């Protein structure tokens, strides 16, 4: 029952986390961090490993719900999203940017689904200014994935040296 409720609020919170507004994204980060703490204290999810502690509670929460998130995002990209929306772009950006090293391998599925997404544009970009262009959405998410991969490589290199 708890996991059903968490899944119900997780995507809207991730949409706020991926917002371009500093206030909104900071508030969402705080809420997600608190949610992770409450779930661990309740025993609903196991505490994260050492990497999760270093990467933070948001990364640990995303790791706990990675299968659900990746499945939902891939489904949306393959079958539901016919245009790139601000909400979808924000969720994708948040998941990619705040994922920890545990979930980086799963990002490949999201990036592949994004690259194959059947986005349609019904009007020139100037007319549709309220929604992001599919290319902008794709570039933002792929850039975030590349940053996460670079962090993972650096972290692994540091671990090998120590």
mmCIF file of C-alpha atoms in Angstrom:
data_model
loop_
_atom_site.group_PDB
_atom_site.id
_atom_site.type_symbol
_atom_site.label_atom_id
_atom_site.label_comp_id
_atom_site.label_asym_id
_atom_site.label_seq_id
_atom_site.Cartn_x
_atom_site.Cartn_y
_atom_site.Cartn_z
ATOM 1 C CA UNK A 1 0.000 0.000 0.000
ATOM 2 C CA UNK A 2 2.844 2.400 0.827
ATOM 3 C CA UNK A 3 4.616 1.703 -2.458
ATOM 4 C CA UNK A 4 1.425 2.383 -4.418
ATOM 5 C CA UNK A 5 1.109 5.772 -2.760
ATOM 6 C CA UNK A 6 4.787 6.571 -3.331
ATOM 7 C CA UNK A 7 4.468 5.680 -7.012
ATOM 8 C CA UNK A 8 1.445 7.974 -7.236
ATOM 9 C CA UNK A 9 3.393 11.011 -5.971
ATOM 10 C CA UNK A 10 6.876 10.219 -7.268
ATOM 11 C CA UNK A 11 6.454 11.372 -10.878
ATOM 12 C CA UNK A 12 4.816 14.729 -9.966
ATOM 13 C CA UNK A 13 7.618 15.350 -7.448
ATOM 14 C CA UNK A 14 10.229 14.479 -10.069
ATOM 15 C CA UNK A 15 8.553 16.886 -12.460
ATOM 16 C CA UNK A 16 9.027 19.620 -9.852
ATOM 17 C CA UNK A 17 12.612 18.484 -9.212
ATOM 18 C CA UNK A 18 13.361 18.893 -12.919
ATOM 19 C CA UNK A 19 11.834 22.368 -12.968
ATOM 20 C CA UNK A 20 13.942 25.269 -14.179
ATOM 21 C CA UNK A 21 12.830 27.221 -11.092
ATOM 22 C CA UNK A 22 15.435 27.026 -8.327
ATOM 23 C CA UNK A 23 12.800 27.403 -5.611
ATOM 24 C CA UNK A 24 10.582 24.668 -7.014
ATOM 25 C CA UNK A 25 13.404 22.205 -7.630
ATOM 26 C CA UNK A 26 14.938 22.850 -4.185
ATOM 27 C CA UNK A 27 11.591 22.268 -2.470
ATOM 28 C CA UNK A 28 11.040 19.060 -4.437
ATOM 29 C CA UNK A 29 14.534 17.855 -3.529
ATOM 30 C CA UNK A 30 13.795 18.451 0.155
ATOM 31 C CA UNK A 31 10.472 16.609 -0.066
ATOM 32 C CA UNK A 32 12.034 13.646 -1.888
ATOM 33 C CA UNK A 33 14.845 13.490 0.671
ATOM 34 C CA UNK A 34 12.354 13.522 3.527
ATOM 35 C CA UNK A 35 10.236 10.890 1.789
ATOM 36 C CA UNK A 36 13.278 8.626 1.526
ATOM 37 C CA UNK A 37 14.043 9.107 5.237
ATOM 38 C CA UNK A 38 10.440 8.319 6.204
ATOM 39 C CA UNK A 39 10.381 5.194 4.041
ATOM 40 C CA UNK A 40 13.652 3.939 5.539
ATOM 41 C CA UNK A 41 12.510 4.698 9.109
ATOM 42 C CA UNK A 42 9.208 2.921 8.409
ATOM 43 C CA UNK A 43 11.058 -0.109 7.031
ATOM 44 C CA UNK A 44 9.291 0.182 3.670
ATOM 45 C CA UNK A 45 12.625 0.328 1.848
ATOM 46 C CA UNK A 46 16.092 -0.738 2.881
ATOM 47 C CA UNK A 47 18.691 1.922 3.633
ATOM 48 C CA UNK A 48 21.037 2.548 0.737
ATOM 49 C CA UNK A 49 24.580 1.300 0.519
ATOM 50 C CA UNK A 50 27.698 3.455 0.969
ATOM 51 C CA UNK A 51 27.379 4.979 -2.522
ATOM 52 C CA UNK A 52 23.771 5.963 -1.847
ATOM 53 C CA UNK A 53 24.786 7.709 1.345
ATOM 54 C CA UNK A 54 27.440 9.685 -0.535
ATOM 55 C CA UNK A 55 25.148 10.482 -3.474
ATOM 56 C CA UNK A 56 22.260 11.524 -1.253
ATOM 57 C CA UNK A 57 18.734 10.492 -0.351
ATOM 58 C CA UNK A 58 17.204 11.475 -3.705
ATOM 59 C CA UNK A 59 19.582 9.147 -5.559
ATOM 60 C CA UNK A 60 18.828 6.398 -3.032
ATOM 61 C CA UNK A 61 15.070 6.895 -3.471
ATOM 62 C CA UNK A 62 15.431 6.781 -7.255
ATOM 63 C CA UNK A 63 17.471 3.577 -6.916
ATOM 64 C CA UNK A 64 14.703 2.027 -4.810
ATOM 65 C CA UNK A 65 12.087 2.822 -7.446
ATOM 66 C CA UNK A 66 14.324 2.553 -10.516
ATOM 67 C CA UNK A 67 12.463 -0.347 -12.128
ATOM 68 C CA UNK A 68 9.134 1.440 -11.819
ATOM 69 C CA UNK A 69 10.515 4.755 -13.087
ATOM 70 C CA UNK A 70 12.399 3.312 -16.041
ATOM 71 C CA UNK A 71 9.412 1.185 -17.027
ATOM 72 C CA UNK A 72 7.015 4.117 -16.749
ATOM 73 C CA UNK A 73 9.274 6.515 -18.649
ATOM 74 C CA UNK A 74 9.993 4.025 -21.425
ATOM 75 C CA UNK A 75 6.274 3.267 -21.752
ATOM 76 C CA UNK A 76 5.460 6.987 -21.937
ATOM 77 C CA UNK A 77 8.151 7.567 -24.549
ATOM 78 C CA UNK A 78 7.174 4.575 -26.674
ATOM 79 C CA UNK A 79 3.404 4.695 -26.550
ATOM 80 C CA UNK A 80 1.992 7.823 -24.910
ATOM 81 C CA UNK A 81 4.101 10.887 -25.648
ATOM 82 C CA UNK A 82 3.377 12.191 -29.108
ATOM 83 C CA UNK A 83 4.942 15.577 -28.356
ATOM 84 C CA UNK A 84 7.709 16.612 -26.024
ATOM 85 C CA UNK A 85 6.067 18.301 -23.051
ATOM 86 C CA UNK A 86 7.611 20.410 -20.324
ATOM 87 C CA UNK A 87 6.463 17.853 -17.745
ATOM 88 C CA UNK A 88 7.991 14.873 -19.515
ATOM 89 C CA UNK A 89 11.202 16.793 -20.176
ATOM 90 C CA UNK A 90 11.398 17.824 -16.511
ATOM 91 C CA UNK A 91 10.868 14.254 -15.260
ATOM 92 C CA UNK A 92 13.440 12.849 -17.681
ATOM 93 C CA UNK A 93 15.969 15.528 -16.711
ATOM 94 C CA UNK A 94 15.385 14.965 -12.990
ATOM 95 C CA UNK A 95 15.769 11.201 -13.243
ATOM 96 C CA UNK A 96 18.928 11.473 -15.317
ATOM 97 C CA UNK A 97 20.551 14.220 -13.246
ATOM 98 C CA UNK A 98 19.729 12.846 -9.816
ATOM 99 C CA UNK A 99 20.289 9.152 -10.408
ATOM 100 C CA UNK A 100 23.091 7.531 -8.506
ATOM 101 C CA UNK A 101 25.688 5.081 -9.685
ATOM 102 C CA UNK A 102 23.317 2.164 -9.019
ATOM 103 C CA UNK A 103 20.832 3.399 -11.596
ATOM 104 C CA UNK A 104 23.201 4.649 -14.311
ATOM 105 C CA UNK A 105 23.040 1.342 -16.240
ATOM 106 C CA UNK A 106 19.240 1.644 -16.393
ATOM 107 C CA UNK A 107 19.518 5.078 -17.973
ATOM 108 C CA UNK A 108 20.534 3.381 -21.219
ATOM 109 C CA UNK A 109 16.964 2.097 -21.590
ATOM 110 C CA UNK A 110 15.544 5.585 -21.066
ATOM 111 C CA UNK A 111 17.966 7.185 -23.524
ATOM 112 C CA UNK A 112 17.240 4.506 -26.160
ATOM 113 C CA UNK A 113 13.493 4.991 -25.733
ATOM 114 C CA UNK A 114 13.950 8.761 -25.971
ATOM 115 C CA UNK A 115 15.977 8.502 -29.173
ATOM 116 C CA UNK A 116 13.305 6.279 -30.719
ATOM 117 C CA UNK A 117 10.350 8.331 -29.398
ATOM 118 C CA UNK A 118 7.815 9.111 -32.112
ATOM 119 C CA UNK A 119 7.557 12.822 -31.289
ATOM 120 C CA UNK A 120 5.510 14.730 -33.814
ATOM 121 C CA UNK A 121 5.517 18.420 -34.393
ATOM 122 C CA UNK A 122 2.288 19.853 -35.704
ATOM 123 C CA UNK A 123 3.477 23.421 -36.147
ATOM 124 C CA UNK A 124 6.719 25.348 -36.551
ATOM 125 C CA UNK A 125 8.722 25.920 -33.362
ATOM 126 C CA UNK A 126 7.844 29.626 -33.269
ATOM 127 C CA UNK A 127 4.149 28.807 -32.936
ATOM 128 C CA UNK A 128 4.617 26.017 -30.369
ATOM 129 C CA UNK A 129 6.831 27.996 -27.996
ATOM 130 C CA UNK A 130 4.994 26.672 -24.923
ATOM 131 C CA UNK A 131 6.352 23.137 -25.353
ATOM 132 C CA UNK A 132 9.989 22.204 -25.884
ATOM 133 C CA UNK A 133 11.159 21.002 -29.246
ATOM 134 C CA UNK A 134 11.817 17.252 -29.379
ATOM 135 C CA UNK A 135 15.472 17.970 -30.123
ATOM 136 C CA UNK A 136 15.772 20.152 -27.013
ATOM 137 C CA UNK A 137 14.239 17.442 -24.845
ATOM 138 C CA UNK A 138 16.525 14.798 -26.302
ATOM 139 C CA UNK A 139 19.654 16.931 -25.960
ATOM 140 C CA UNK A 140 18.928 17.887 -22.346
ATOM 141 C CA UNK A 141 18.399 14.281 -21.302
ATOM 142 C CA UNK A 142 21.357 12.887 -23.244
ATOM 143 C CA UNK A 143 23.597 15.633 -21.808
ATOM 144 C CA UNK A 144 22.484 14.682 -18.314
ATOM 145 C CA UNK A 145 23.169 11.005 -19.007
ATOM 146 C CA UNK A 146 26.656 11.815 -20.270
ATOM 147 C CA UNK A 147 27.333 13.845 -17.109
ATOM 148 C CA UNK A 148 26.213 10.939 -14.941
ATOM 149 C CA UNK A 149 28.422 8.520 -16.861
ATOM 150 C CA UNK A 150 31.382 10.884 -16.439
ATOM 151 C CA UNK A 151 30.731 11.045 -12.674
ATOM 152 C CA UNK A 152 30.553 7.271 -12.502
ATOM 153 C CA UNK A 153 33.840 6.882 -14.381
ATOM 154 C CA UNK A 154 35.564 9.432 -12.109
ATOM 155 C CA UNK A 155 34.192 7.770 -8.978
ATOM 156 C CA UNK A 156 35.361 4.340 -10.137
ATOM 157 C CA UNK A 157 38.825 5.689 -10.953
ATOM 158 C CA UNK A 158 39.100 7.231 -7.491
ATOM 159 C CA UNK A 159 38.032 3.952 -5.900
ATOM 160 C CA UNK A 160 40.695 2.072 -7.877
ATOM 161 C CA UNK A 161 43.402 4.483 -6.685
ATOM 162 C CA UNK A 162 42.463 4.155 -3.016
#
